[in-house]
Coordinates of C-alpha atoms in Angstrom, one line a residue:
X1 CA 0.0 0.0 0.0
X2 CA 1.3 3.4 -1.0
X3 CA 0.0 7.0 -1.2
X4 CA 0.1 9.1 -4.3
X5 CA -0.8 12.8 -5.1
X6 CA -0.7 14.9 -8.2
X7 CA -1.1 18.7 -8.7
X8 CA -1.6 21.1 -11.5
X9 CA -2.4 24.8 -10.8
X10 CA -1.0 28.3 -10.4
X11 CA 0.9 27.8 -7.1
X12 CA 4.3 26.2 -6.3
X13 CA 3.6 22.5 -6.3
X14 CA 6.1 21.2 -3.7
X15 CA 4.5 22.6 -0.5
X16 CA 1.1 21.4 -1.7
X17 CA 2.4 17.9 -2.5
X18 CA 4.3 17.6 0.8
X19 CA 1.2 18.7 2.8
X20 CA -0.8 16.1 1.0
X21 CA 1.8 13.4 1.6
X22 CA 1.7 14.1 5.3
X23 CA -2.0 13.0 5.3
X24 CA -1.1 9.9 3.3
X25 CA 1.9 8.8 5.4
X26 CA -0.2 6.2 7.1
X27 CA -0.2 4.4 3.7
X28 CA 3.6 4.1 3.5
X29 CA 6.6 5.2 5.4
X30 CA 9.7 3.5 4.0
X31 CA 10.5 6.1 1.4
X32 CA 9.0 9.2 -0.2
X33 CA 9.5 11.4 -3.2
X34 CA 8.3 14.3 -5.4
X35 CA 8.8 15.3 -9.0
X36 CA 8.0 18.8 -10.4
X37 CA 8.2 20.1 -14.0
X38 CA 10.5 23.1 -13.8
X39 CA 11.9 25.0 -16.8
X40 CA 10.7 22.3 -19.2
X41 CA 12.3 19.4 -17.4
X42 CA 11.6 17.2 -14.4
X43 CA 13.3 17.6 -11.1
X44 CA 12.9 14.4 -9.0
X45 CA 13.8 14.2 -5.3
X46 CA 13.5 11.0 -3.3
X47 CA 14.6 9.9 0.2
X48 CA 14.5 6.7 2.1
X49 CA 12.6 6.5 5.4
X50 CA 9.8 8.7 6.6
X51 CA 8.5 11.8 4.9
X52 CA 10.5 14.1 7.2
X53 CA 13.7 12.9 5.5
X54 CA 12.4 14.1 2.2
X55 CA 11.3 17.4 3.8
X56 CA 14.9 17.9 5.1
X57 CA 16.3 17.2 1.6
X58 CA 14.0 19.8 0.1
X59 CA 14.8 22.6 2.5
X60 CA 18.0 23.3 0.6
X61 CA 16.1 23.3 -2.8
X62 CA 14.3 26.0 -4.7
X63 CA 11.7 24.2 -6.8
X64 CA 9.1 26.4 -8.1
X65 CA 7.3 24.2 -10.7
X66 CA 3.5 24.3 -10.7
X67 CA 2.9 20.8 -11.9
X68 CA 4.0 17.7 -10.0
X69 CA 3.4 14.3 -8.4
X70 CA 4.3 12.9 -5.0
X71 CA 4.5 9.5 -3.3
X72 CA 4.9 7.7 0.0
X73 CA 5.9 4.1 -0.3
X74 CA 5.3 0.8 1.5
X75 CA 7.6 -1.6 -0.2
X76 CA 6.1 -4.5 -2.1
X77 CA 8.5 -5.1 -5.0
X78 CA 12.1 -4.1 -4.1
X79 CA 13.6 -3.2 -0.8
X80 CA 13.3 0.3 0.7
X81 CA 16.0 2.3 -1.1
X82 CA 16.4 5.5 -3.0
X83 CA 16.5 3.8 -6.4
X84 CA 13.2 1.9 -5.5
X85 CA 11.5 5.0 -4.2
X86 CA 8.9 6.8 -6.4
X87 CA 8.5 8.9 -8.6
X88 CA 10.0 6.7 -11.3
X89 CA 11.3 8.2 -14.5
X90 CA 11.6 6.6 -18.0
X91 CA 12.5 8.9 -20.9
X92 CA 10.2 11.9 -20.7
X93 CA 7.7 10.2 -18.4
X94 CA 7.6 10.5 -14.6
X95 CA 5.1 8.3 -12.7
X96 CA 3.9 7.4 -9.2
X97 CA 1.9 4.2 -8.4
X98 CA -0.1 2.5 -5.7
X99 CA -0.8 -1.2 -6.3
X100 CA 0.9 -4.3 -7.7
X101 CA 1.4 -5.2 -11.3
X102 CA 1.2 -8.9 -11.5
X103 CA 2.6 -9.4 -15.0
X104 CA 5.5 -6.9 -14.6
X105 CA 8.2 -9.6 -15.0
X106 CA 6.9 -10.5 -18.5
X107 CA 6.5 -6.8 -19.4
X108 CA 10.0 -6.0 -18.1
X109 CA 11.5 -8.8 -20.2
X110 CA 9.8 -7.4 -23.4
X111 CA 10.9 -3.9 -22.7
X112 CA 14.5 -4.9 -21.9
X113 CA 14.6 -6.7 -25.3
X114 CA 13.8 -3.3 -26.8
X115 CA 17.0 -1.9 -25.2
X116 CA 15.4 -0.3 -22.2
X117 CA 17.5 -0.2 -19.0
X118 CA 16.0 -0.4 -15.6
X119 CA 17.3 1.4 -12.5
X120 CA 15.1 -0.2 -9.8
X121 CA 13.7 -3.5 -8.6
X122 CA 10.1 -2.2 -8.7
X123 CA 7.1 -3.1 -10.8
X124 CA 6.3 0.6 -11.1
X125 CA 9.3 1.5 -13.2
X126 CA 8.0 -1.0 -15.8
X127 CA 4.8 1.1 -16.1
X128 CA 6.8 4.2 -16.7
X129 CA 8.9 2.5 -19.5
X130 CA 5.8 1.0 -21.0
X131 CA 4.1 4.4 -21.3
X132 CA 7.2 6.1 -22.6
X133 CA 7.7 3.4 -25.2
X134 CA 4.1 4.0 -26.5
X135 CA 4.3 7.8 -26.2
X136 CA 7.5 7.8 -28.4
X137 CA 5.3 6.6 -31.3
X138 CA 3.7 10.1 -31.4
X139 CA 0.8 9.6 -29.0
X140 CA -0.2 12.3 -26.5
X141 CA 0.1 11.4 -22.8
X142 CA -3.6 10.6 -22.4
X143 CA -3.5 8.2 -25.3
X144 CA -0.3 6.6 -24.2
X145 CA -1.6 5.9 -20.7
X146 CA -4.8 4.5 -22.1
X147 CA -2.9 2.1 -24.4
X148 CA -0.5 1.1 -21.7
X149 CA -3.4 0.2 -19.4
X150 CA -4.5 -2.5 -21.8
X151 CA -1.2 -4.4 -21.0
X152 CA -1.3 -4.1 -17.2
X153 CA -2.6 -7.0 -15.0
X154 CA -3.1 -6.4 -11.3
X155 CA -4.0 -3.3 -9.3
X156 CA -2.9 0.2 -9.9
X157 CA -3.7 3.9 -9.2
X158 CA -1.2 6.0 -11.1
X159 CA -0.5 9.7 -11.6
X160 CA 1.6 10.5 -14.7
X161 CA 3.3 13.6 -16.1
X162 CA 5.3 14.0 -19.4
X163 CA 8.0 16.6 -20.4
X164 CA 6.6 16.5 -23.9
X165 CA 3.0 17.2 -22.8
X166 CA 3.7 19.7 -19.9
X167 CA 0.2 21.0 -19.2
X168 CA -1.5 17.8 -18.2
X169 CA -1.5 15.3 -15.4
X170 CA -3.1 11.9 -16.1
X171 CA -4.5 9.5 -13.5
X172 CA -5.9 6.0 -13.9
X173 CA -7.1 3.3 -11.5
X174 CA -7.9 -0.3 -11.3
X175 CA -8.3 -2.0 -7.9
X176 CA -6.6 0.9 -6.0
X177 CA -8.3 4.1 -4.8
X178 CA -8.0 7.4 -6.6
X179 CA -9.9 10.6 -6.1
X180 CA -9.9 13.9 -8.1
X181 CA -10.0 17.2 -6.3
X182 CA -11.5 20.3 -7.9
X183 CA -10.0 23.6 -6.6
X184 CA -10.1 27.2 -7.7
X185 CA -7.8 27.1 -10.8
X186 CA -6.0 24.0 -9.5
X187 CA -6.7 20.3 -9.6
X188 CA -5.5 17.3 -7.7
X189 CA -5.2 13.5 -7.8
X190 CA -4.8 11.6 -4.5
X191 CA -5.2 8.1 -2.9
X192 CA -7.4 9.4 -0.2
X193 CA -9.5 12.5 0.5
X194 CA -7.6 13.9 3.5
X195 CA -4.6 14.5 1.2
X196 CA -6.4 17.3 -0.6
X197 CA -8.8 18.7 2.1
X198 CA -6.4 21.5 2.9
X199 CA -7.1 22.8 -0.7
X200 CA -10.6 21.7 -1.6
X201 CA -13.7 20.0 -0.5
X202 CA -15.1 19.2 -4.0
X203 CA -14.1 15.8 -5.2
X204 CA -14.8 13.2 -8.0
X205 CA -14.4 9.5 -7.3
X206 CA -12.8 7.4 -10.0
X207 CA -14.1 3.9 -10.5
X208 CA -12.1 0.9 -11.9
X209 CA -10.9 1.2 -15.5
X210 CA -11.4 5.0 -15.5
X211 CA -9.0 7.9 -16.2
X212 CA -8.8 11.5 -15.2
X213 CA -7.1 14.1 -17.4
X214 CA -6.2 17.2 -15.5
X215 CA -5.2 20.5 -17.3
X216 CA -5.2 24.1 -16.2
X217 CA -8.6 24.5 -17.7
X218 CA -10.3 21.6 -15.8
X219 CA -10.8 17.8 -15.5
X220 CA -12.2 15.2 -17.9
X221 CA -13.1 11.7 -16.8
X222 CA -13.0 8.9 -19.4
X223 CA -13.1 5.1 -19.6
X224 CA -10.2 3.2 -21.0
X225 CA -11.7 3.3 -24.4
X226 CA -11.7 7.1 -24.4
X227 CA -15.4 7.6 -23.9
X228 CA -16.0 10.7 -21.8
X229 CA -18.0 10.1 -18.6
X230 CA -20.0 12.5 -16.5
X231 CA -19.5 12.3 -12.8
X232 CA -21.3 14.1 -10.0
X233 CA -19.2 16.3 -7.7
X234 CA -19.2 15.3 -4.1
X235 CA -18.7 18.0 -1.4
X236 CA -16.9 16.6 1.6
X237 CA -17.9 18.2 4.9
X238 CA -15.5 16.4 7.2
X239 CA -13.6 18.4 9.8
X240 CA -9.8 17.6 9.9
X241 CA -10.2 15.0 12.7
X242 CA -13.0 13.3 10.8
X243 CA -11.0 13.4 7.6
X244 CA -8.3 11.4 9.2
X245 CA -10.9 8.9 10.3
X246 CA -12.4 8.7 6.9
X247 CA -15.8 10.0 8.1
X248 CA -16.1 7.3 10.8
X249 CA -16.7 8.1 14.4
X250 CA -13.7 6.2 15.7
X251 CA -10.5 4.8 14.1
X252 CA -11.5 1.3 15.4
X253 CA -14.7 1.4 13.3
X254 CA -12.8 2.7 10.3
X255 CA -10.4 -0.1 10.6
X256 CA -13.1 -2.7 11.0
X257 CA -14.5 -1.6 7.7
X258 CA -11.1 -1.6 6.1
X259 CA -10.7 -5.3 6.5
X260 CA -11.9 -6.3 3.0
X261 CA -9.1 -4.1 1.6
X262 CA -6.5 -5.2 4.2
X263 CA -7.2 -8.9 3.3
X264 CA -7.0 -8.2 -0.4
X265 CA -3.8 -6.3 -0.1
X266 CA -2.3 -9.1 2.0
X267 CA -3.0 -11.7 -0.7
X268 CA -2.7 -9.5 -3.9
X269 CA 0.2 -10.5 -6.1
X270 CA 1.2 -13.5 -4.0
X271 CA -0.3 -16.4 -6.0
X272 CA -1.6 -17.6 -9.3
X273 CA -5.0 -19.2 -9.4
X274 CA -4.2 -20.7 -12.8
X275 CA -1.1 -22.6 -11.6
X276 CA -1.7 -22.8 -7.9
X277 CA 1.9 -21.4 -7.3
X278 CA 2.2 -19.2 -4.2
X279 CA 4.9 -16.5 -4.3
X280 CA 6.4 -15.6 -0.9
X281 CA 9.7 -14.1 -2.0
X282 CA 10.1 -12.3 1.3
X283 CA 10.9 -15.6 2.9
X284 CA 14.2 -15.3 1.1
X285 CA 17.1 -17.5 2.5
X286 CA 14.8 -19.4 4.8
X287 CA 13.1 -21.1 1.8
X288 CA 15.5 -24.1 1.5
X289 CA 15.3 -24.8 5.3
X290 CA 11.5 -25.0 5.3
X291 CA 11.6 -28.3 3.4
X292 CA 13.4 -30.1 6.3
X293 CA 11.5 -28.5 9.2
X294 CA 10.1 -31.2 11.5
X295 CA 8.1 -29.0 13.9
X296 CA 6.6 -25.5 14.0
X297 CA 6.7 -23.2 17.0
X298 CA 4.3 -20.2 16.8
X299 CA 5.0 -17.4 19.3
X300 CA 3.1 -14.2 19.9
X301 CA 1.4 -11.9 22.4
X302 CA -2.3 -10.9 22.8
X303 CA -4.4 -10.8 19.7
X304 CA -1.4 -12.1 17.6
X305 CA -1.3 -15.1 19.9
X306 CA -5.0 -15.8 19.1
X307 CA -4.0 -15.7 15.4
X308 CA -1.3 -18.2 16.1
X309 CA -3.8 -20.5 17.8
X310 CA -5.8 -20.5 14.6
X311 CA -2.5 -21.0 12.7
X312 CA -1.9 -24.3 14.5
X313 CA -5.1 -25.7 13.0
X314 CA -4.0 -24.4 9.6
X315 CA -0.5 -25.8 9.6
X316 CA -1.5 -29.2 11.0
X317 CA -4.3 -29.7 8.4
X318 CA -2.6 -28.1 5.4
X319 CA 1.0 -29.2 6.0
X320 CA 0.6 -32.2 8.3
X321 CA 3.3 -30.9 10.7
X322 CA 3.2 -30.8 14.4
X323 CA 2.7 -27.2 15.6
X324 CA 2.9 -25.7 19.1
X325 CA 1.7 -22.2 20.0
X326 CA 3.3 -20.2 22.9
X327 CA 2.7 -16.9 24.6
X328 CA 6.0 -15.0 24.0
X329 CA 6.3 -13.9 27.6
X330 CA 6.2 -17.5 28.7
X331 CA 8.4 -19.0 26.0
X332 CA 11.4 -16.8 26.8
X333 CA 11.4 -17.8 30.5
X334 CA 11.4 -21.6 30.1
X335 CA 13.8 -23.9 28.3
X336 CA 12.0 -24.5 25.0
X337 CA 13.0 -27.6 23.1
X338 CA 13.5 -25.7 19.9
X339 CA 16.4 -26.3 17.6
X340 CA 17.9 -26.4 14.1
X341 CA 15.2 -28.8 12.7
X342 CA 12.4 -26.4 13.8
X343 CA 10.5 -23.5 12.2
X344 CA 9.8 -20.6 14.5
X345 CA 7.0 -18.2 13.5
X346 CA 6.9 -14.9 15.3
X347 CA 3.6 -13.0 14.8
X348 CA 3.5 -9.3 15.7
X349 CA 1.6 -6.3 14.2
X350 CA 4.2 -3.7 15.1
X351 CA 7.4 -5.8 14.8
X352 CA 8.6 -4.3 18.0
X353 CA 6.9 -6.3 20.7
X354 CA 9.6 -6.9 23.4
X355 CA 8.6 -10.4 24.5
X356 CA 8.2 -11.6 20.9
X357 CA 11.5 -10.2 20.0
X358 CA 13.2 -11.9 22.9
X359 CA 11.6 -15.2 22.1
X360 CA 12.6 -14.9 18.5
X361 CA 16.2 -14.2 19.5
X362 CA 16.2 -17.2 21.8
X363 CA 15.0 -19.4 18.9
X364 CA 17.6 -18.1 16.5
X365 CA 20.3 -18.7 19.1
X366 CA 19.2 -22.3 19.3
X367 CA 19.4 -22.7 15.5
X368 CA 15.7 -22.6 14.5
X369 CA 14.7 -21.1 11.2
X370 CA 12.7 -17.9 12.0
X371 CA 9.9 -16.4 9.9
X372 CA 8.1 -13.2 11.0
X373 CA 4.5 -12.3 10.2
X374 CA 4.5 -8.6 10.6
X375 CA 2.6 -5.4 9.5
X376 CA 5.5 -2.9 9.6
X377 CA 8.1 -2.9 7.0
X378 CA 11.6 -2.4 8.4
X379 CA 10.6 -3.2 12.0
X380 CA 13.1 -4.9 14.2
X381 CA 11.4 -8.3 13.9
X382 CA 11.4 -8.1 10.1
X383 CA 15.1 -7.2 10.1
X384 CA 16.2 -9.9 12.4
X385 CA 14.1 -12.8 11.1
X386 CA 15.5 -15.2 8.5
X387 CA 12.4 -14.4 6.4
X388 CA 9.3 -12.3 6.6
X389 CA 5.7 -12.4 5.4
X390 CA 4.3 -8.9 5.5
X391 CA 0.6 -8.3 6.2
X392 CA -0.5 -5.2 4.2
X393 CA -3.2 -4.0 6.7
X394 CA -1.8 -0.5 6.7
X395 CA -1.2 1.5 10.0
X396 CA -3.7 0.5 12.7
X397 CA -4.4 3.5 15.0
X398 CA -7.0 1.9 17.3
X399 CA -5.4 0.1 20.2
X400 CA -7.7 -2.9 19.9
X401 CA -6.5 -4.8 16.9
X402 CA -9.0 -5.6 14.1
X403 CA -7.7 -5.4 10.6
X404 CA -4.2 -6.4 11.6
X405 CA -5.7 -9.6 13.2
X406 CA -7.6 -10.7 10.1
X407 CA -4.7 -9.9 7.9
X408 CA -2.5 -12.1 10.1
X409 CA -5.1 -15.0 9.8
X410 CA -5.0 -14.4 6.0
X411 CA -1.2 -14.5 5.9
X412 CA -1.1 -17.7 8.0
X413 CA -3.6 -19.4 5.7
X414 CA -1.5 -18.4 2.7
X415 CA 1.7 -19.6 4.3
X416 CA 0.0 -22.9 5.3
X417 CA -0.9 -23.5 1.7
X418 CA 2.6 -22.6 0.6
X419 CA 4.1 -24.9 3.2
X420 CA 1.7 -27.7 2.5
X421 CA 2.5 -27.6 -1.2
X422 CA 6.3 -27.4 -0.5
X423 CA 6.2 -30.5 1.7
X424 CA 3.9 -32.4 -0.7
X425 CA 1.0 -32.5 1.8
X426 CA -1.3 -30.7 -0.7
X427 CA -1.8 -31.4 -4.3
X428 CA -1.8 -28.6 -6.9
X429 CA -5.6 -29.1 -7.4
X430 CA -6.2 -28.8 -3.6
X431 CA -4.1 -25.6 -3.4
X432 CA -6.1 -24.1 -6.3
X433 CA -9.4 -25.0 -4.7
X434 CA -8.4 -23.4 -1.4
X435 CA -7.0 -20.3 -3.2
X436 CA -10.4 -19.9 -4.7
X437 CA -11.9 -19.9 -1.2
X438 CA -9.4 -17.3 -0.1
X439 CA -10.0 -15.0 -3.1
X440 CA -13.7 -14.8 -2.0
X441 CA -13.0 -13.8 1.6
X442 CA -12.8 -10.0 1.1
X443 CA -16.3 -10.1 -0.5
X444 CA -17.6 -12.4 2.3
X445 CA -16.2 -10.0 4.9
X446 CA -18.1 -7.1 3.2
X447 CA -21.3 -9.2 3.6
X448 CA -20.5 -9.7 7.3
X449 CA -20.2 -5.9 7.7
X450 CA -23.8 -5.6 6.5
X451 CA -25.0 -6.9 9.9
X452 CA -23.6 -3.8 11.6
X453 CA -27.0 -2.2 12.4
X454 CA -28.4 -5.5 13.6
X455 CA -25.4 -6.0 15.9
X456 CA -25.8 -2.5 17.3
X457 CA -29.4 -3.3 18.3
X458 CA -28.3 -6.5 20.1
X459 CA -25.6 -4.4 21.9
X460 CA -28.3 -2.1 23.2
X461 CA -29.9 -5.1 25.1
X462 CA -26.7 -6.2 26.9
X463 CA -24.3 -3.3 27.2
X464 CA -25.0 -3.1 31.0
X465 CA -24.2 -6.8 31.6
X466 CA -21.4 -7.5 34.1
X467 CA -20.1 -10.6 32.4
X468 CA -20.0 -12.4 29.0
X469 CA -19.0 -15.9 28.1
X470 CA -17.7 -16.8 24.6
X471 CA -17.7 -20.4 23.3
X472 CA -16.2 -21.9 20.2
X473 CA -14.9 -25.2 18.9
X474 CA -12.1 -26.2 16.6
X475 CA -10.5 -23.2 14.7
X476 CA -13.3 -21.0 16.1
X477 CA -12.2 -21.6 19.7
X478 CA -9.4 -19.0 19.4
X479 CA -11.9 -16.6 18.0
X480 CA -14.0 -17.0 21.2
X481 CA -10.8 -15.9 23.1
X482 CA -10.4 -13.0 20.7
X483 CA -14.0 -11.9 21.0
X484 CA -13.8 -11.9 24.8
X485 CA -10.5 -9.9 24.6
X486 CA -12.0 -7.3 22.4
X487 CA -14.9 -6.7 24.8
X488 CA -12.5 -6.5 27.8
X489 CA -10.1 -4.2 26.1
X490 CA -12.6 -1.4 25.1
X491 CA -15.7 -1.8 27.3
X492 CA -14.0 -3.0 30.5
X493 CA -16.7 -5.7 30.9
X494 CA -15.4 -9.0 32.3
X495 CA -15.5 -11.7 29.5
X496 CA -14.0 -15.1 29.1
X497 CA -13.5 -17.3 26.1
X498 CA -13.7 -21.1 26.4
X499 CA -13.6 -24.2 24.2
X500 CA -17.3 -25.1 24.2
X501 CA -16.4 -28.7 25.2
X502 CA -15.0 -27.4 28.4
X503 CA -18.2 -25.6 29.5
X504 CA -19.2 -28.4 31.9
X505 CA -15.7 -28.2 33.5
X506 CA -16.4 -25.0 35.3
X507 CA -17.9 -22.1 33.3
X508 CA -21.4 -23.6 33.4
X509 CA -21.6 -22.7 37.1
X510 CA -21.6 -19.0 36.1
X511 CA -24.5 -19.1 33.7
X512 CA -27.8 -17.5 34.7
X513 CA -30.5 -15.4 33.2
X514 CA -28.2 -12.3 33.4
X515 CA -25.2 -13.7 31.5
X516 CA -25.0 -13.3 27.7
X517 CA -23.3 -16.3 26.1
X518 CA -21.9 -15.8 22.6
X519 CA -21.7 -19.1 20.8
X520 CA -19.7 -19.4 17.5
X521 CA -22.0 -21.9 15.8
X522 CA -20.7 -22.2 12.2
X523 CA -21.5 -25.5 10.5
X524 CA -18.6 -27.9 10.7
X525 CA -17.7 -31.3 12.0
X526 CA -18.8 -30.6 15.6
X527 CA -22.1 -28.9 14.7
X528 CA -24.2 -31.3 16.7
X529 CA -22.0 -30.7 19.8
X530 CA -22.5 -26.9 19.5
X531 CA -26.3 -27.5 19.4
X532 CA -25.9 -29.5 22.6
X533 CA -23.9 -26.6 24.2
X534 CA -26.7 -24.2 23.3
X535 CA -29.3 -26.3 24.9
X536 CA -27.2 -26.6 28.1
X537 CA -27.0 -22.8 28.3
X538 CA -30.7 -22.4 27.7
X539 CA -31.6 -25.0 30.3
X540 CA -29.9 -22.7 32.9
X541 CA -31.7 -19.6 31.7
X542 CA -28.8 -18.2 29.8
X543 CA -29.0 -15.7 27.0
X544 CA -27.6 -17.1 23.7
X545 CA -26.2 -14.9 21.0
X546 CA -25.2 -17.2 18.1
X547 CA -22.9 -16.4 15.2
X548 CA -24.2 -18.8 12.7
X549 CA -23.9 -19.8 9.0
X550 CA -26.4 -18.1 6.8
X551 CA -29.7 -20.1 6.4
X552 CA -29.2 -22.2 9.5
X553 CA -32.9 -22.3 10.7
X554 CA -32.0 -24.9 13.3
X555 CA -29.7 -22.6 15.3
X556 CA -31.9 -19.5 14.7
X557 CA -35.0 -21.1 16.4
X558 CA -33.0 -22.2 19.5
X559 CA -31.2 -18.9 20.4
X560 CA -32.1 -15.5 21.8
X561 CA -30.3 -13.6 19.0
X562 CA -28.6 -14.8 15.9
X563 CA -26.1 -13.1 13.6
X564 CA -25.5 -14.7 10.2
X565 CA -22.3 -15.0 8.3
X566 CA -21.6 -16.5 4.9
X567 CA -20.3 -20.1 4.5
X568 CA -16.7 -20.8 3.7
X569 CA -14.2 -23.6 4.5
X570 CA -13.5 -24.1 8.2
X571 CA -10.0 -22.7 8.2
X572 CA -11.2 -19.4 6.8
X573 CA -14.3 -19.3 8.9
X574 CA -12.4 -17.7 11.9
X575 CA -11.9 -14.5 9.7
X576 CA -15.6 -14.2 9.1
X577 CA -16.5 -15.0 12.8
X578 CA -14.2 -12.2 13.9
X579 CA -16.2 -9.4 12.3
X580 CA -19.5 -9.6 14.3
X581 CA -17.5 -10.0 17.5
X582 CA -15.5 -6.8 16.7
X583 CA -18.7 -4.9 16.0
X584 CA -20.4 -6.2 19.1
X585 CA -17.5 -5.1 21.3
X586 CA -17.4 -1.7 19.5
X587 CA -21.1 -0.9 19.9
X588 CA -21.1 -2.0 23.6
X589 CA -18.1 0.2 24.3
X590 CA -19.7 3.2 22.5
X591 CA -23.0 2.7 24.5
X592 CA -21.0 2.7 27.7
X593 CA -19.2 5.9 26.7
X594 CA -15.7 4.3 26.8
X595 CA -12.7 5.7 24.9
X596 CA -12.8 3.2 22.1
X597 CA -9.6 4.1 20.3
X598 CA -7.4 4.6 23.4
X599 CA -8.7 2.3 26.2
X600 CA -7.3 2.9 29.6
X601 CA -4.0 1.3 30.6
X602 CA -3.3 0.0 27.1
X603 CA -0.8 0.9 24.4
X604 CA -0.8 0.0 20.7
X605 CA 2.7 -1.7 20.8
X606 CA 4.2 -3.2 24.0
X607 CA 7.8 -2.5 23.5
X608 CA 8.9 -3.1 27.1
X609 CA 8.2 -6.0 29.4

C-alpha cells in the first residue's frame, strides 16, 4: 500500500504535495519522493525513510514548478531504497503508483529486449517505461496511458506527467483508490480525501478502469476506451479529525470496515490461481530450510497469539506438521525444546513487541529457522528474522487490533498453503481450490459488515451486563478468546472465552439469566455438539447470541439472538467469525461511553516487558 498525489495549478507545487503526503503517510513510510516540472524538465527528489527525510532534503532546494506528483511508499517489490522510491522516470515520463502489477516480469523482459535499461527493482518502473515506449510513437500522454493500461494486469492507481506534454496530469485506476480534487484554478489526484482537504472539499471519485485528465482548464473523466463520462461532484464536509478517520466516528470502526481491503492487499500478487503457485519471495534465504523442518513453534502476544492458535489448525491440516503455540512472555522464561530442525514463526503487528523479539532471538540462538509475520516494513522483527511475510493491513491506529488480526489470519492461511505444497502434503488441485476460497474472503467480509445495524441493536440489550461468556470449537475456539479480549479491552466488561467442550468443566456454574453467552456456531464437523452446548445454556436460563452460518434455521430457532455470516471452508471461517465480535464489542463500548480508540492502561505496541 502506498500513497500518491498529483497537482496542477497556479501555485508552487512542492509545498502542496508535501502537505498532502503528510496526510497519506499512514499508507507508507519506508520512502518518499516528489517530482515537479521546472523550466521544461523534471526535477525528481527522493529519500529513504519517513517523509521528514524528504522534507529535510527539500529545505535546501528552490523548486518552483507548478505541476508535479508525490508518493509515500510501503515496499512490495524491491527493498526500501532511494532507487526503488517513487517517482520513477523513463525517458520523458515520470510516474507514481499505488498497487501491484502482477505481470511486470513479462513486461520488463519485453521492454528490456527493446533496449530499455531499468534502474530499480520495482514493478512501477515497468509502467513508466511502457508508457514512454508508447508515447514515443507520437501519442499524446492521455492516449499513451490508455494504451499502456491494456497491457497491465493487477492493481494500480497512477499519476503520470510528461515533459513532452507539460500541461497535463493523467490519472488512472484499477483496484486501488484514486480521487480527483477540484479547486479554484487548481486540480488534484490523491489516494485518499484527507490529502487534498487543505485545498478543496469538492471531489470526484474514479471507478475501476477509468482515467482522469487534469489540465489548467479543468478535469475530464473517461473510460479506458476514451469515452467521456459524467461524474457528480461530491462535497466533503468532514472536519480535519473526521477526515483522518475517513468519516467514521472512531478509528476502530474505520479499521473494522477496512478489513476487506486489508485482506485483499495481503494476498494480492502472491499467488496464481491458474497454476496454484504461491509467491512468498520475502521468505528469502529461509526457503530451503523449510523443506526439512520437523516441527513448528508459533510465538506471539495478545491478539497475535490468538491468530497463532488458529494458525496451529491451519498448519496441522494443510501441511501435516506438528505445531505448538506459545505466549511469547512464557516462551522466553522456560527452556524450550527448539532447535535447528524447527521452524519458529513470530507474529507481531508492530514488529517491536519486546517479548516476541526476545523469544525470537532465543529461537535463533538455538538454531531454529525464523519467519516473522509482521505489519510494519523495516521493523526490528522483520530485520532480524530469516524471512518475513508482511501483512498489508496499513497502519492500525485503534489500540484494539481488528484489521491487523484478520490480515494475520490471511497470511497464516496463505503460508499454510505454501508450506503444505512445499512439503507435498497438498496437491496442486487442492491448493487451487483453497485459493479460490481465499479470493472470495474479502467479499464475504463485506457481507459480514452488512450486519452492523443488527449487531448494534443487540448491543443495546446487553451493554449493561457485568459478564460475558464466549464459546467456540475447533478453529473457532481462538476466536472466542479474541471476542472476549475485544470486549474486555474497550468496554471494561469481564468476559471469558472457552472451548465449548470445556463448558461443563467450570464455566457452566456462572450461567444464569443475566449472562449473555456468545456461541460461535458455524456448520462444521462438531455442529451437533455446538447444538448441545446451546441447549445446556438455555436449560440454565442463559441468553444465547449465536454467530451462525447463513440459512441455519435450526440454530436460529434455538437462540435469543442470531447473527448470520456466509459459509466458507472451516479454516477461513475464523476470519468471518471475527467481524461480528469486533462490531459487538465496539457498539457496547460506545454505548458505555468508553474511549474506544485509546482504552485505559493499554498501548498499541508493547515494546517493554
